Amino acid sequence: MPGRADPAAPAAPRARLNRGRVLVAAVALADETGLAGLSMRRLAQELGVVPMALYKHVADKEALLDGMVDLVIEGFDPPEEALPGIDAVRHRVLAARRAVRRHPWARQAIESRTRRTPTVLGHMDAVAGTLRAAGFSVDLTHHVMHALGNRIWGFSPELFDAPPEDGPAPTPQAQQAMAADFAERFPHVLEIALEATRGDLSGVGQGCDEDFEFAFALDLLLDGAQRLQRSGWTSPRR
Amino acid sequence: MPGRADPAAPAAPRARLNRGRVLVAAVALADETGLAGLSMRRLAQELGVVPMALYKHVADKEALLDGMVDLVIEGFDPPEEALPGIDAVRHRVLAARRAVRRHPWARQAIESRTRRTPTVLGHMDAVAGTLRAAGFSVDLTHHVMHALGNRIWGFSPELFDAPPEDGPAPTPQAQQAMAADFAERFPHVLEIALEATRGDLSGVGQGCDEDFEFAFALDLLLDGAQRLQRSGWTSPRR
DNA sequence: GCCACCAGGTGTACGTCGTACACCCACAGT
DNA sequence: ACTGTGGGTGTACGACGTACACCTGGTGGC
């Protein structure tokens, strides 16, 4: 083996790893092999690196998945055309769908996420904002967001599943600052949360009235379906 | 240790295992610990048995999950009252939802299933049959089933994801018999499949036009939402 | 020019998972 | 009495995620 050891390795000094490269490689690997085929070990191998090296760039596999989902969401086509009212919502949702469809694993991954990254909140805020711009009340916007469910993502996770529970308790002023930041970045999400909790955000963790939201969406669909049936609807044959 | 060995073990001769007991225990364990906490080893321990013993009753973990999901579906409240038209659909879907909510893991489990067991097909057939009884065309029934999505289950797996691909190729007459059996047990599912493939069931594996189904459901929801907005809808405050 | 630092990559090891495979035992049918 | 055979056992293997100790090459301070 000494006859082989070239001190200045020729072609591939192997670019340094960083979070971005890890995430991109993970997305590519998942595209190829599906979520089930994505393991830390396999991913490391793909990057020509030892498994533990990944942990310098992502906290653990959950964080890796979070990052991958963010990457997909960032790939949502921006709504360049300024469409009127509800059509803007439709446009945005269909754009999300296109991005999600590019990655067959994305639906499952998004559904499994329990943390809400800023990127995820950003998308929800954008959809809510589009509904508000179309003249919807905060109240109605809220329930329609639930009803859209899957469709917001090209398929709806709950906004708040579990309390954030970071490590050490944040100081009051840090909390204040975070709240202000949140209000600025996600104003529409905030107004919905305020409406739903009647201004008492402390109870935001326990979520919405799921039974109500379920029935709301069900009735929206069934009423619409019945209207189609009465009008003798048939699907367009291509 | 010989001083302890009692030849006729006193209280617990430990009832024999069978598929039913395994499934019930698995459901109970998942109820307690969530899907993530359900492992073959843990389940075996709960049953006072060695892990490999389970494999005499379920083929593998996938089959275990299939069985658990079937158990949940069998727990759907039967629609005793004969409601008129669309209300029967609503009633049935809400019944499914109640059953699914009893088991927090069920949604995730159902979504992850790729095989369609007879029990699953049975539920879909029942929902389709209820829509047909309400006067919906096969065509409209089909698309409404897609649109209901999650809601059919208390949250929509595709009917056909992958070809069945059992082990050895079934003989033609066995295939014939299976088809006849299917037609008898799931007539409404069959008529939808026939409609969607225009009578050529050989192509049933490649599924429906997902883009169309997605847009159909999206428009149903958005049209309904817009109607509510125009009528000045507000949610009922309790 | 030296050295101390440290971000980033390595190696080893642990506990858990699903499950293949060989076994063994108690009872049923002859 | 003999022989299957259905059901429970024991051992073992190859993944997996990741903790922990280590090393190493480049950078900033002096």
PDB file of N, CA and C (backbone and C1' of nucleotides) in Angstrom, chain B residues 38-41 52 55 60-61, chain C residues 16-23:
ATOM      1  N   LEU B  38     -44.070   0.944  19.148  1.00  0.00           N
ATOM      2  CA  LEU B  38     -44.514  -0.420  18.831  1.00  0.00           C
ATOM      3  C   LEU B  38     -43.413  -1.166  18.092  1.00  0.00           C
ATOM      4  N   SER B  39     -42.750  -2.076  18.768  1.00  0.00           N
ATOM      5  CA  SER B  39     -41.767  -2.921  18.095  1.00  0.00           C
ATOM      6  C   SER B  39     -42.173  -4.370  18.307  1.00  0.00           C
ATOM      7  N   MET B  40     -41.722  -5.223  17.421  1.00  0.00           N
ATOM      8  CA  MET B  40     -42.046  -6.636  17.547  1.00  0.00           C
ATOM      9  C   MET B  40     -41.563  -7.158  18.898  1.00  0.00           C
ATOM     10  N   ARG B  41     -40.417  -6.720  19.283  1.00  0.00           N
ATOM     11  CA  ARG B  41     -39.828  -7.203  20.541  1.00  0.00           C
ATOM     12  C   ARG B  41     -40.648  -6.759  21.730  1.00  0.00           C
ATOM     13  N   MET B  52     -39.780 -14.002  18.192  1.00  0.00           N
ATOM     14  CA  MET B  52     -40.037 -14.792  16.990  1.00  0.00           C
ATOM     15  C   MET B  52     -41.372 -15.530  17.018  1.00  0.00           C
ATOM     16  N   TYR B  55     -44.120 -14.308  14.710  1.00  0.00           N
ATOM     17  CA  TYR B  55     -44.053 -14.567  13.269  1.00  0.00           C
ATOM     18  C   TYR B  55     -44.808 -15.827  12.857  1.00  0.00           C
ATOM     19  N   ASP B  60     -45.072 -10.445   8.894  1.00  0.00           N
ATOM     20  CA  ASP B  60     -44.020  -9.512   9.281  1.00  0.00           C
ATOM     21  C   ASP B  60     -44.664  -8.264   9.852  1.00  0.00           C
ATOM     22  N   LYS B  61     -43.865  -7.241  10.098  1.00  0.00           N
ATOM     23  CA  LYS B  61     -44.424  -6.060  10.757  1.00  0.00           C
ATOM     24  C   LYS B  61     -45.455  -5.350   9.885  1.00  0.00           C
TER      25      LYS B  61
ATOM     26  P    DT C  16     -31.649  -1.373  24.473  1.00  0.00           P
ATOM     27  O5'  DT C  16     -32.293  -1.280  23.022  1.00  0.00           O
ATOM     28  C5'  DT C  16     -32.690  -0.015  22.512  1.00  0.00           C
ATOM     29  C4'  DT C  16     -33.128  -0.207  21.084  1.00  0.00           C
ATOM     30  C3'  DT C  16     -34.054  -1.417  20.905  1.00  0.00           C
ATOM     31  O3'  DT C  16     -35.340  -0.965  20.473  1.00  0.00           O
ATOM     32  C1'  DT C  16     -32.328  -1.354  19.247  1.00  0.00           C
ATOM     33  P    DC C  17     -36.534  -1.975  20.322  1.00  0.00           P
ATOM     34  O5'  DC C  17     -36.507  -2.320  18.769  1.00  0.00           O
ATOM     35  C5'  DC C  17     -36.664  -1.250  17.847  1.00  0.00           C
ATOM     36  C4'  DC C  17     -36.224  -1.697  16.471  1.00  0.00           C
ATOM     37  C3'  DC C  17     -36.869  -2.997  16.013  1.00  0.00           C
ATOM     38  O3'  DC C  17     -38.107  -2.683  15.414  1.00  0.00           O
ATOM     39  C1'  DC C  17     -34.551  -2.896  15.432  1.00  0.00           C
ATOM     40  P    DG C  18     -39.143  -3.842  15.290  1.00  0.00           P
ATOM     41  O5'  DG C  18     -38.631  -4.600  13.987  1.00  0.00           O
ATOM     42  C5'  DG C  18     -38.731  -3.950  12.715  1.00  0.00           C
ATOM     43  C4'  DG C  18     -38.178  -4.861  11.645  1.00  0.00           C
ATOM     44  C3'  DG C  18     -38.944  -6.169  11.466  1.00  0.00           C
ATOM     45  O3'  DG C  18     -39.005  -6.468  10.078  1.00  0.00           O
ATOM     46  C1'  DG C  18     -36.714  -6.645  12.036  1.00  0.00           C
ATOM     47  P    DT C  19     -39.883  -7.653   9.559  1.00  0.00           P
ATOM     48  O5'  DT C  19     -38.877  -8.893   9.667  1.00  0.00           O
ATOM     49  C5'  DT C  19     -37.815  -8.996   8.742  1.00  0.00           C
ATOM     50  C4'  DT C  19     -36.939 -10.162   9.091  1.00  0.00           C
ATOM     51  C3'  DT C  19     -37.664 -11.523   9.175  1.00  0.00           C
ATOM     52  O3'  DT C  19     -36.869 -12.469   8.474  1.00  0.00           O
ATOM     53  C1'  DT C  19     -36.260 -11.233  10.980  1.00  0.00           C
ATOM     54  P    DA C  20     -37.530 -13.193   7.223  1.00  0.00           P
ATOM     55  O5'  DA C  20     -36.361 -14.205   6.802  1.00  0.00           O
ATOM     56  C5'  DA C  20     -35.090 -13.685   6.449  1.00  0.00           C
ATOM     57  C4'  DA C  20     -34.009 -14.671   6.857  1.00  0.00           C
ATOM     58  C3'  DA C  20     -34.385 -16.148   6.679  1.00  0.00           C
ATOM     59  O3'  DA C  20     -33.253 -16.837   6.143  1.00  0.00           O
ATOM     60  C1'  DA C  20     -33.768 -15.739   8.929  1.00  0.00           C
ATOM     61  P    DC C  21     -33.434 -18.302   5.505  1.00  0.00           P
ATOM     62  O5'  DC C  21     -32.878 -19.278   6.631  1.00  0.00           O
ATOM     63  C5'  DC C  21     -31.741 -18.906   7.403  1.00  0.00           C
ATOM     64  C4'  DC C  21     -31.598 -19.856   8.583  1.00  0.00           C
ATOM     65  C3'  DC C  21     -32.286 -21.209   8.387  1.00  0.00           C
ATOM     66  O3'  DC C  21     -31.354 -22.224   8.698  1.00  0.00           O
ATOM     67  C1'  DC C  21     -32.902 -20.265  10.456  1.00  0.00           C
ATOM     68  P    DA C  22     -31.640 -23.770   8.271  1.00  0.00           P
ATOM     69  O5'  DA C  22     -31.294 -24.503   9.641  1.00  0.00           O
ATOM     70  C5'  DA C  22     -30.252 -23.974  10.467  1.00  0.00           C
ATOM     71  C4'  DA C  22     -30.490 -24.400  11.903  1.00  0.00           C
ATOM     72  C3'  DA C  22     -31.006 -25.834  12.055  1.00  0.00           C
ATOM     73  O3'  DA C  22     -30.293 -26.481  13.106  1.00  0.00           O
ATOM     74  C1'  DA C  22     -32.456 -24.339  13.152  1.00  0.00           C
ATOM     75  P    DC C  23     -30.528 -28.036  13.478  1.00  0.00           P
ATOM     76  O5'  DC C  23     -31.564 -27.996  14.688  1.00  0.00           O
ATOM     77  C5'  DC C  23     -31.107 -27.570  15.971  1.00  0.00           C
ATOM     78  C4'  DC C  23     -32.297 -27.235  16.825  1.00  0.00           C
ATOM     79  C3'  DC C  23     -33.186 -28.422  17.203  1.00  0.00           C
ATOM     80  O3'  DC C  23     -32.685 -29.048  18.361  1.00  0.00           O
ATOM     81  C1'  DC C  23     -34.385 -26.346  16.899  1.00  0.00           C
TER      82       DC C  23
END
